[in-house]
CSV table of C-alpha atoms in Angstrom, one decimal:
chain,number,residue,atom,x,y,z
C,1181,MET,CA,57.0,-32.1,30.9
C,1182,ASN,CA,58.4,-31.6,27.4
C,1183,GLU,CA,58.4,-34.2,24.7
C,1184,GLN,CA,62.0,-35.3,25.2
C,1185,GLN,CA,61.4,-35.8,29.0
C,1186,LYS,CA,58.2,-37.8,28.1
C,1187,LEU,CA,60.2,-40.1,25.7
C,1188,LYS,CA,62.9,-40.6,28.4
C,1189,LYS,CA,60.2,-41.5,30.9
C,1190,ALA,CA,58.6,-43.8,28.3
C,1191,THR,CA,61.9,-45.7,27.9
C,1192,TYR,CA,62.0,-46.1,31.7
C,1193,HIS,CA,58.5,-47.4,31.6
C,1194,LEU,CA,59.3,-49.9,28.8
C,1195,TYR,CA,62.1,-51.6,30.7
C,1196,THR,CA,60.5,-51.3,34.1
C,1197,PHE,CA,57.4,-52.9,32.6
C,1198,LEU,CA,59.6,-55.8,31.2
C,1199,ILE,CA,61.3,-56.5,34.5
C,1200,SER,CA,58.2,-56.2,36.6
C,1201,LYS,CA,56.1,-58.5,34.4
C,1202,MET,CA,58.9,-61.0,34.1
C,1203,VAL,CA,59.5,-61.2,37.8
C,1204,GLY,CA,55.8,-61.3,38.5
C,1205,SER,CA,55.0,-63.9,35.9
C,1206,LEU,CA,57.9,-66.1,37.0
C,1207,GLY,CA,56.7,-65.9,40.6
C,1208,ALA,CA,53.2,-66.7,39.6
C,1209,GLY,CA,54.5,-69.6,37.4
C,1210,VAL,CA,56.4,-71.1,40.4
C,1211,TYR,CA,53.3,-70.7,42.6
C,1212,SER,CA,51.0,-72.2,40.1
C,1213,PHE,CA,53.3,-75.2,39.5
C,1214,GLY,CA,53.6,-75.8,43.2
C,1215,MET,CA,49.9,-75.6,43.9
C,1216,SER,CA,49.1,-77.8,41.0
C,1217,LEU,CA,51.5,-80.5,42.2
C,1218,TYR,CA,50.3,-80.2,45.7
C,1219,ILE,CA,46.6,-80.7,44.7
C,1220,LEU,CA,47.5,-83.7,42.5
C,1221,SER,CA,49.8,-85.3,45.1
C,1222,LYS,CA,47.4,-84.8,47.9
C,1223,THR,CA,44.2,-86.0,46.1
C,1224,GLY,CA,45.4,-87.9,43.0
C,1225,SER,CA,42.2,-86.5,41.4
C,1226,SER,CA,42.2,-84.7,38.1
C,1227,LEU,CA,38.7,-83.4,39.1
C,1228,SER,CA,40.2,-81.6,42.1
C,1229,PHE,CA,42.9,-80.1,39.8
C,1230,ALA,CA,40.2,-79.0,37.3
C,1231,LEU,CA,38.2,-77.4,40.1
C,1232,ASN,CA,41.1,-75.2,41.0
C,1233,VAL,CA,41.5,-74.2,37.3
C,1234,ILE,CA,37.8,-73.4,37.1
C,1235,LEU,CA,37.9,-71.4,40.3
C,1236,SER,CA,40.6,-69.3,38.7
C,1237,PHE,CA,38.4,-68.6,35.7
C,1238,ILE,CA,35.0,-67.9,37.1
C,1239,PRO,CA,35.8,-64.8,39.3
C,1240,ARG,CA,37.6,-63.2,36.4
C,1241,ILE,CA,34.7,-63.7,34.1
C,1242,ILE,CA,32.4,-62.0,36.6
C,1243,ILE,CA,34.6,-59.2,37.8
C,1244,SER,CA,36.4,-58.2,34.6
C,1245,PRO,CA,33.5,-56.0,33.2
C,1246,ILE,CA,33.2,-54.2,36.6
C,1247,VAL,CA,37.0,-53.6,36.7
C,1248,GLY,CA,36.7,-52.2,33.1
C,1249,ILE,CA,34.1,-49.7,34.2
C,1250,LEU,CA,36.2,-48.6,37.2
C,1251,SER,CA,39.3,-48.3,34.9
C,1252,ASP,CA,37.4,-45.6,32.9
C,1253,ARG,CA,36.2,-43.8,36.0
C,1254,ILE,CA,39.1,-43.7,38.5
C,1255,SER,CA,42.9,-43.9,38.6
C,1256,ARG,CA,44.1,-47.0,36.8
C,1257,LYS,CA,47.4,-46.8,38.8
C,1258,LYS,CA,45.4,-47.2,42.0
C,1259,LEU,CA,43.5,-50.2,40.5
C,1260,VAL,CA,46.8,-51.8,39.4
C,1261,LEU,CA,48.5,-51.3,42.7
C,1262,GLY,CA,45.4,-52.2,44.7
C,1263,GLY,CA,45.1,-55.5,42.7
C,1264,GLN,CA,48.8,-56.3,43.4
C,1265,ALA,CA,48.4,-55.5,47.1
C,1266,GLY,CA,45.3,-57.8,47.2
C,1267,VAL,CA,47.3,-60.6,45.7
C,1268,ILE,CA,50.2,-60.1,48.2
C,1269,LEU,CA,47.8,-60.0,51.2
C,1270,THR,CA,46.0,-63.1,49.9
C,1271,VAL,CA,49.1,-65.2,49.6
C,1272,SER,CA,50.5,-63.8,52.8
C,1273,ALA,CA,47.4,-64.9,54.6
C,1274,LEU,CA,47.7,-68.4,53.0
C,1275,LEU,CA,51.4,-68.5,54.2
C,1276,LEU,CA,50.4,-67.6,57.7
C,1277,TYR,CA,47.6,-70.2,57.7
C,1278,THR,CA,50.0,-72.8,56.4
C,1279,HIS,CA,52.6,-72.0,59.1
C,1280,GLU,CA,50.0,-72.3,61.8
C,1281,PHE,CA,47.8,-75.1,60.6
C,1282,GLY,CA,49.4,-76.7,57.5
C,1283,LEU,CA,48.3,-76.2,53.9
C,1284,SER,CA,44.8,-77.6,53.1
C,1285,LEU,CA,42.8,-78.0,49.9
C,1286,ALA,CA,40.1,-75.6,51.1
C,1287,ALA,CA,42.7,-72.9,51.8
C,1288,VAL,CA,44.2,-73.3,48.3
C,1289,TYR,CA,40.8,-73.0,46.7
C,1290,THR,CA,40.0,-69.9,48.7
C,1291,ALA,CA,43.3,-68.3,47.8
C,1292,THR,CA,42.7,-69.1,44.1
C,1293,VAL,CA,39.3,-67.3,44.2
C,1294,PHE,CA,40.8,-64.2,45.8
C,1295,ASN,CA,43.9,-64.2,43.7
C,1296,SER,CA,41.7,-64.4,40.6
C,1297,ILE,CA,39.6,-61.4,41.7
C,1298,PHE,CA,42.6,-59.2,42.6
C,1299,SER,CA,44.5,-60.3,39.5
C,1300,SER,CA,41.6,-59.0,37.4
C,1301,PHE,CA,42.0,-55.5,38.8
C,1302,SER,CA,45.7,-55.5,37.9
C,1303,SER,CA,45.5,-57.1,34.5
C,1304,VAL,CA,42.5,-55.2,33.1
C,1305,ALA,CA,43.6,-51.8,34.4
C,1306,PHE,CA,47.2,-52.3,33.3
C,1307,SER,CA,46.2,-53.5,29.8
C,1308,ALA,CA,44.0,-50.3,29.5
C,1309,SER,CA,47.1,-48.2,30.5
C,1310,ILE,CA,49.8,-49.4,28.2
C,1311,ALA,CA,49.1,-46.7,25.6
C,1312,ASN,CA,49.4,-44.1,28.4
C,1313,LEU,CA,52.8,-45.5,29.5
C,1314,VAL,CA,54.7,-45.6,26.3
C,1315,ASP,CA,54.6,-43.6,23.0
C,1316,GLU,CA,52.8,-45.0,20.0
C,1317,ALA,CA,56.0,-45.8,18.1
C,1318,ARG,CA,57.0,-48.3,20.8
C,1319,LEU,CA,53.7,-49.9,21.5
C,1320,GLN,CA,54.7,-53.0,19.5
C,1321,LYS,CA,57.9,-53.4,21.7
C,1322,ALA,CA,55.8,-53.0,24.8
C,1323,MET,CA,53.3,-55.7,23.7
C,1324,SER,CA,56.3,-58.0,22.7
C,1325,PHE,CA,57.8,-57.5,26.2
C,1326,ASN,CA,54.4,-58.6,27.6
C,1327,GLN,CA,54.6,-61.8,25.6
C,1328,LEU,CA,58.3,-62.2,26.5
C,1329,SER,CA,57.5,-62.2,30.2
C,1330,SER,CA,54.9,-64.9,29.7
C,1331,SER,CA,57.3,-67.1,27.8
C,1332,VAL,CA,60.0,-66.7,30.5
C,1333,ALA,CA,57.4,-67.8,33.1
C,1334,GLY,CA,56.3,-70.7,30.9
C,1335,ILE,CA,59.9,-71.9,30.7
C,1336,GLY,CA,61.2,-70.9,34.2
C,1337,GLY,CA,58.1,-71.6,36.3
C,1338,PRO,CA,58.1,-75.4,35.8
C,1339,ILE,CA,61.9,-75.5,36.0
C,1340,VAL,CA,62.2,-73.6,39.3
C,1341,GLY,CA,59.1,-75.2,40.6
C,1342,GLY,CA,60.3,-78.7,39.7
C,1343,MET,CA,63.6,-78.0,41.4
C,1344,LEU,CA,61.9,-76.8,44.6
C,1345,PHE,CA,59.1,-79.3,44.9
C,1346,GLY,CA,60.0,-82.2,47.1
C,1347,PHE,CA,63.0,-80.5,48.5
C,1348,VAL,CA,61.4,-77.5,50.3
C,1349,SER,CA,58.2,-76.9,52.1
C,1350,MET,CA,55.1,-75.3,50.4
C,1351,GLU,CA,55.8,-72.2,52.5
C,1352,VAL,CA,58.9,-71.6,50.3
C,1353,PHE,CA,56.7,-71.6,47.2
C,1354,LEU,CA,54.4,-69.0,48.8
C,1355,ALA,CA,57.3,-66.9,50.0
C,1356,VAL,CA,58.8,-66.9,46.4
C,1357,PHE,CA,55.5,-65.7,45.0
C,1358,ILE,CA,55.1,-63.0,47.7
C,1359,PHE,CA,58.7,-61.7,47.0
C,1360,ALA,CA,58.1,-61.6,43.3
C,1361,ALA,CA,54.7,-59.8,43.7
C,1362,LEU,CA,56.4,-57.2,46.1
C,1363,VAL,CA,59.0,-56.5,43.4
C,1364,THR,CA,56.3,-56.0,40.8
C,1365,PHE,CA,54.3,-53.7,43.1
C,1366,THR,CA,57.4,-51.6,43.9
C,1367,LEU,CA,58.4,-51.2,40.2
C,1368,GLU,CA,54.8,-50.4,39.0
C,1369,ALA,CA,54.4,-47.8,41.8
C,1370,THR,CA,57.2,-45.8,40.1
C,1371,MET,CA,55.4,-45.5,36.8
C,1372,ASN,CA,53.4,-42.5,35.5
C,1373,PHE,CA,50.1,-44.0,34.3
C,1374,ASN,CA,49.0,-40.6,32.8
C,1375,LEU,CA,52.2,-39.9,30.7
C,1376,PHE,CA,50.5,-40.1,27.3
C,1377,LYS,CA,46.9,-39.9,28.5
C,1378,LYS,CA,44.5,-37.9,26.4
C,1379,GLU,CA,41.8,-36.3,28.4
C,1380,SER,CA,38.2,-36.4,27.0
C,1381,PRO,CA,35.2,-34.2,27.9
C,1382,THR,CA,33.0,-37.3,28.1
C,1383,ASN,CA,34.9,-38.5,31.2
C,1384,ASP,CA,32.8,-36.1,33.4
C,1385,VAL,CA,29.6,-37.4,31.8
C,1386,GLN,CA,30.6,-41.0,32.5
C,1387,LYS,CA,31.2,-40.3,36.2
C,1388,GLN,CA,27.6,-39.3,36.5
C,1389,GLU,CA,26.3,-42.5,34.9
C,1390,THR,CA,25.3,-45.5,36.9
C,1391,MET,CA,27.6,-48.6,36.6
C,1392,PHE,CA,24.9,-50.4,34.5
C,1393,GLU,CA,24.6,-47.4,32.1
C,1394,SER,CA,28.4,-47.3,31.8
C,1395,PHE,CA,28.5,-51.0,31.1
C,1396,LYS,CA,25.9,-50.6,28.3
C,1397,ALA,CA,27.8,-47.7,26.9
C,1398,GLY,CA,30.9,-49.9,26.6
C,1399,PHE,CA,28.9,-52.5,24.6
C,1400,ARG,CA,27.3,-49.8,22.4
C,1401,TYR,CA,30.8,-48.5,21.7
C,1402,VAL,CA,31.9,-52.0,20.6
C,1403,ASN,CA,28.8,-52.4,18.4
C,1404,THR,CA,29.7,-49.2,16.6
C,1405,GLN,CA,33.2,-50.5,15.7
C,1406,PRO,CA,32.8,-53.4,13.2
C,1407,THR,CA,36.5,-54.3,13.2
C,1408,LEU,CA,36.7,-54.4,17.0
C,1409,LYS,CA,33.4,-56.5,17.2
C,1410,ALA,CA,34.8,-59.0,14.7
C,1411,ILE,CA,38.1,-59.3,16.7
C,1412,LEU,CA,36.2,-59.9,19.9
C,1413,TRP,CA,34.1,-62.6,18.4
C,1414,LEU,CA,37.2,-64.2,16.9
C,1415,ALA,CA,38.9,-64.1,20.3
C,1416,LEU,CA,35.9,-65.8,21.9
C,1417,TRP,CA,35.8,-68.6,19.3
C,1418,LEU,CA,39.6,-69.0,19.3
C,1419,ASN,CA,39.7,-69.5,23.1
C,1420,LEU,CA,36.8,-72.0,22.9
C,1421,PHE,CA,38.3,-74.1,20.1
C,1422,PHE,CA,41.9,-73.9,21.5
C,1423,MET,CA,40.7,-75.8,24.5
C,1424,SER,CA,40.7,-78.8,22.0
C,1425,VAL,CA,44.5,-78.5,22.1
C,1426,SER,CA,44.7,-78.0,25.9
C,1427,VAL,CA,42.5,-81.0,26.6
C,1428,GLY,CA,43.1,-83.1,23.5
C,1429,GLY,CA,46.9,-82.6,23.4
C,1430,SER,CA,47.4,-83.9,26.9
C,1431,TYR,CA,44.9,-86.7,26.3
C,1432,ILE,CA,46.8,-87.9,23.2
C,1433,LEU,CA,50.3,-87.5,24.8
C,1434,VAL,CA,49.5,-89.3,28.1
C,1435,THR,CA,46.7,-91.7,27.3
C,1436,VAL,CA,46.9,-92.6,23.6
C,1437,LEU,CA,50.6,-92.4,22.8
C,1438,GLU,CA,51.9,-92.9,26.4
C,1439,ILE,CA,54.8,-90.6,26.0
C,1440,ASP,CA,57.2,-90.4,28.9
C,1441,PRO,CA,56.3,-87.6,31.4
C,1442,THR,CA,59.8,-86.1,31.2
C,1443,GLN,CA,59.4,-85.7,27.4
C,1444,ILE,CA,55.9,-84.2,27.9
C,1445,GLY,CA,57.5,-81.5,30.1
C,1446,PHE,CA,60.0,-80.7,27.2
C,1447,ILE,CA,57.1,-80.7,24.7
C,1448,GLU,CA,55.1,-78.2,26.8
C,1449,ALA,CA,58.2,-76.0,27.1
C,1450,GLY,CA,58.3,-75.8,23.3
C,1451,GLY,CA,55.3,-73.4,23.3
C,1452,ALA,CA,57.2,-71.1,25.7
C,1453,ILE,CA,60.3,-71.3,23.6
C,1454,GLY,CA,58.4,-70.3,20.4
C,1455,MET,CA,56.9,-67.4,22.3
C,1456,LEU,CA,60.3,-66.3,23.6
C,1457,LEU,CA,62.0,-66.3,20.2
C,1458,THR,CA,59.1,-64.6,18.4
C,1459,SER,CA,58.7,-62.0,21.2
C,1460,ILE,CA,62.4,-61.0,20.8
C,1461,TYR,CA,61.9,-60.7,17.0
C,1462,PHE,CA,58.8,-58.4,17.4
C,1463,ALA,CA,60.6,-56.3,20.0
C,1464,SER,CA,63.5,-55.6,17.6
C,1465,ARG,CA,61.6,-54.9,14.4
C,1466,LYS,CA,59.6,-51.9,13.2
C,1467,GLN,CA,55.8,-51.7,13.8
C,1468,ILE,CA,53.6,-53.9,11.5
C,1469,GLN,CA,51.8,-51.9,8.9
C,1470,PHE,CA,48.7,-54.1,8.4
C,1471,PRO,CA,48.3,-55.9,11.7
C,1472,LEU,CA,44.9,-57.5,11.0
C,1473,VAL,CA,46.2,-59.1,7.8
C,1474,ILE,CA,49.0,-60.7,9.8
C,1475,VAL,CA,46.4,-61.8,12.4
C,1476,LYS,CA,44.2,-63.4,9.7
C,1477,ARG,CA,47.2,-65.4,8.4
C,1478,SER,CA,48.5,-66.5,11.8
C,1479,THR,CA,45.1,-67.6,13.0
C,1480,PHE,CA,44.5,-69.5,9.8
C,1481,ALA,CA,47.9,-71.2,10.2
C,1482,THR,CA,47.1,-72.0,13.9
C,1483,ALA,CA,43.8,-73.7,12.7
C,1484,THR,CA,46.0,-75.8,10.4
C,1485,VAL,CA,48.3,-76.8,13.3
C,1486,VAL,CA,45.2,-77.8,15.3
C,1487,MET,CA,44.3,-80.2,12.5
C,1488,LEU,CA,47.8,-81.7,12.5
C,1489,ILE,CA,47.9,-82.5,16.2
C,1490,GLY,CA,46.0,-85.8,15.8
C,1491,LEU,CA,48.1,-87.0,12.8
C,1492,PRO,CA,50.4,-89.4,14.8
C,1493,VAL,CA,47.3,-91.2,16.1
C,1494,LEU,CA,46.3,-92.1,12.5
C,1495,PHE,CA,49.9,-92.7,11.3
C,1496,PRO,CA,51.9,-94.2,14.2
C,1497,LEU,CA,55.5,-93.0,14.5
C,1498,PRO,CA,58.5,-94.3,16.6
C,1499,MET,CA,58.4,-92.8,20.1
C,1500,ILE,CA,61.4,-90.5,19.5
C,1501,TRP,CA,59.6,-89.1,16.3
C,1502,ASN,CA,56.4,-88.5,18.3
C,1503,PHE,CA,58.5,-86.4,20.7
C,1504,VAL,CA,60.1,-84.4,17.9
C,1505,TYR,CA,56.8,-84.0,16.1
C,1506,TYR,CA,54.9,-82.6,19.1
C,1507,PHE,CA,57.8,-80.4,20.3
C,1508,VAL,CA,57.8,-78.7,16.8
C,1509,ILE,CA,54.0,-78.4,17.0
C,1510,MET,CA,54.2,-76.7,20.4
C,1511,VAL,CA,57.0,-74.3,19.1
C,1512,LEU,CA,54.7,-73.4,16.2
C,1513,PHE,CA,51.8,-72.9,18.6
C,1514,GLY,CA,53.8,-70.5,20.8
C,1515,THR,CA,55.2,-68.7,17.7
C,1516,LEU,CA,51.8,-68.2,16.1
C,1517,GLY,CA,50.3,-67.1,19.4
C,1518,VAL,CA,52.7,-64.2,19.6
C,1519,ILE,CA,52.3,-63.4,15.9
C,1520,THR,CA,48.5,-63.1,16.6
C,1521,ASN,CA,48.5,-61.4,20.0
C,1522,THR,CA,51.2,-58.7,19.5
C,1523,PRO,CA,49.6,-57.0,16.4
C,1524,LEU,CA,46.1,-57.3,18.1
C,1525,GLY,CA,47.5,-55.7,21.3
C,1526,VAL,CA,48.9,-52.8,19.3
C,1527,MET,CA,45.6,-52.4,17.4
C,1528,PHE,CA,43.6,-52.3,20.6
C,1529,GLN,CA,45.9,-49.7,22.2
C,1530,THR,CA,45.9,-47.4,19.1
C,1531,THR,CA,42.3,-47.7,17.9
C,1532,ILE,CA,40.2,-47.9,21.1
C,1533,THR,CA,39.1,-44.5,22.4
C,1534,GLU,CA,40.7,-43.5,25.7
C,1535,GLU,CA,37.5,-43.1,27.7
C,1536,TYR,CA,36.3,-46.6,26.6
C,1537,ARG,CA,39.5,-48.5,26.8
C,1538,GLY,CA,39.0,-49.9,30.3
C,1539,ARG,CA,35.5,-51.2,29.5
C,1540,VAL,CA,36.6,-52.7,26.2
C,1541,PHE,CA,39.5,-54.5,27.9
C,1542,GLY,CA,37.1,-55.7,30.6
C,1543,ILE,CA,34.8,-57.1,27.9
C,1544,ILE,CA,37.7,-58.7,26.1
C,1545,GLU,CA,38.8,-60.5,29.2
C,1546,MET,CA,35.3,-61.5,30.0
C,1547,MET,CA,34.7,-63.0,26.6
C,1548,SER,CA,38.1,-64.7,26.4
C,1549,MET,CA,37.9,-66.2,29.8
C,1550,SER,CA,34.3,-67.3,29.5
C,1551,ALA,CA,35.1,-69.6,26.6
C,1552,MET,CA,37.8,-71.5,28.6
C,1553,PRO,CA,35.7,-73.4,31.2
C,1554,ILE,CA,33.0,-74.1,28.6
C,1555,GLY,CA,35.6,-75.5,26.2
C,1556,THR,CA,37.4,-77.5,28.9
C,1557,LEU,CA,34.2,-79.2,30.1
C,1558,GLY,CA,32.9,-79.7,26.5
C,1559,TYR,CA,36.0,-81.2,25.1
C,1560,GLY,CA,36.5,-83.3,28.3
C,1561,VAL,CA,33.2,-85.0,27.4
C,1562,LEU,CA,33.9,-85.2,23.7
C,1563,PHE,CA,37.3,-86.8,24.0
C,1564,ASP,CA,35.8,-89.6,26.0
C,1565,LEU,CA,33.2,-90.3,23.3
C,1566,ILE,CA,34.9,-89.6,19.9
C,1567,PRO,CA,38.4,-90.4,18.6
C,1568,ALA,CA,40.7,-87.5,19.2
C,1569,TYR,CA,41.8,-87.0,15.6
C,1570,TYR,CA,38.2,-86.5,14.4
C,1571,ILE,CA,37.7,-83.8,17.1
C,1572,LEU,CA,40.9,-81.9,16.4
C,1573,PHE,CA,40.4,-82.1,12.6
C,1574,ALA,CA,36.8,-80.8,12.9
C,1575,SER,CA,37.9,-78.1,15.4
C,1576,GLY,CA,40.6,-76.9,12.9
C,1577,LEU,CA,38.2,-76.8,10.0
C,1578,ILE,CA,35.6,-74.8,12.0
C,1579,LEU,CA,38.4,-72.4,13.1
C,1580,MET,CA,39.4,-71.8,9.5
C,1581,ALA,CA,35.8,-71.1,8.5
C,1582,LEU,CA,35.4,-68.6,11.4
C,1583,VAL,CA,38.6,-66.8,10.5
C,1584,LEU,CA,37.5,-66.5,6.8
C,1585,LEU,CA,34.1,-65.2,8.0
C,1586,LEU,CA,35.0,-62.8,10.7
C,1587,LEU,CA,38.2,-61.4,9.0
C,1588,ARG,CA,36.6,-61.2,5.6
C,1589,PRO,CA,38.1,-58.7,3.1
C,1590,SER,CA,35.5,-56.0,3.9
C,1591,ILE,CA,36.6,-56.1,7.6
C,1592,LEU,CA,40.3,-55.9,6.6
C,1593,GLU,CA,39.7,-53.0,4.3
C,1594,MET,CA,37.7,-51.2,7.0
C,1595,ALA,CA,40.6,-51.6,9.5
C,1596,HIS,CA,43.2,-50.8,6.9
C,1597,PRO,CA,41.8,-48.5,4.1
C,1598,GLU,CA,45.2,-48.3,2.5
C,1599,LEU,CA,44.9,-52.0,1.6
C,1600,LYS,CA,43.0,-51.0,-1.5
C,1601,GLN,CA,46.2,-49.3,-2.8
C,1602,THR,CA,48.1,-52.6,-2.4
C,1603,GLU,CA,45.8,-54.9,-4.2
C,1604,GLY,CA,47.7,-57.4,-6.2
C,1605,LYS,CA,50.8,-56.9,-4.1
C,1606,VAL,CA,52.1,-59.2,-1.3
C,1607,VAL,CA,51.6,-57.4,2.1
C,1608,THR,CA,54.7,-58.1,4.2
C,1609,GLU,CA,54.6,-55.3,6.7
């Protein structure tokens, strides 16, 4: 295949990737919304709801490093499609069970565990394959499309789910998800996952290693890359302290300020709107020249936003201004999330060596996901003991300190040696 044919195929991948991720994310959003409302309406217990969330985290934490190893050993396309097939079979089994016996809490929890396992195969293997699907010049657009699909799901999932819930049976929610997953499976099956793959002589050596030796090799590789190691630690701490927003934001809106549930829905949609607009911007602009500089600024700004979340508790506002304030906060959160994640995604795809990419993405997912249940439980206890604004202000300050420490000038210059030539200038690209 000549270069022109490769670029044509890469263009096909780019838009097929957008459609498949958008349809799949929307179907998953509808399913998640329906299952969440089912659990809450059936039990009335936030603990039952939290248990379902934790069951979606734990398997991914355990399985992600294993999937990462497999992604560097066998066909990533087979792992992606196998994961998708597993999700389809799991929800199809849940649909059959529901049709025969009616939906039950135990069945939902079981499906959550298996969905989490199979989703790990798809997400880790696909993340490790993006640089093989599109050319380097369009990696930023591909990463932006990934964020775009998430934002569409964030907006459309609750809207479609809200329209369906109460008017149709839970079987319809399951059928919608199965249909969306089948579309995703079909589209991804047409992709060439080796289009831009660079073969390495170490691949044969790796296949002779045990799984444990391969796992250790992945960590050794990360340890030899100071920039990558700093980013991984930053991702871990960001996910941990961002739980202060997930837990504390809902606590403030519902319990402290008693904002109307309808308005809370619009506030939460603000994050997806911010993601959508920023994703479109990144997809249409040229590739960022100094991504880690942008990441440092965006994460520092995000830490500032975390500190501002508790402000209306200290300085009471009329209810309408509380709504406007938190809607803007969520738009900023969504916007800054994309500004952080898109350059990072491009960096990962371009700087991680091909033969280690699967293992590194497995480690990234493991570290990112492991912080979430810990942060959820930890902040759940803290918000019952300490006023919310103190917790959020302290979390923001700690995040700022971590950003300054982990993305210090020496790390930035290591990632972008050309920064030395721009000292004294404002970096805008």
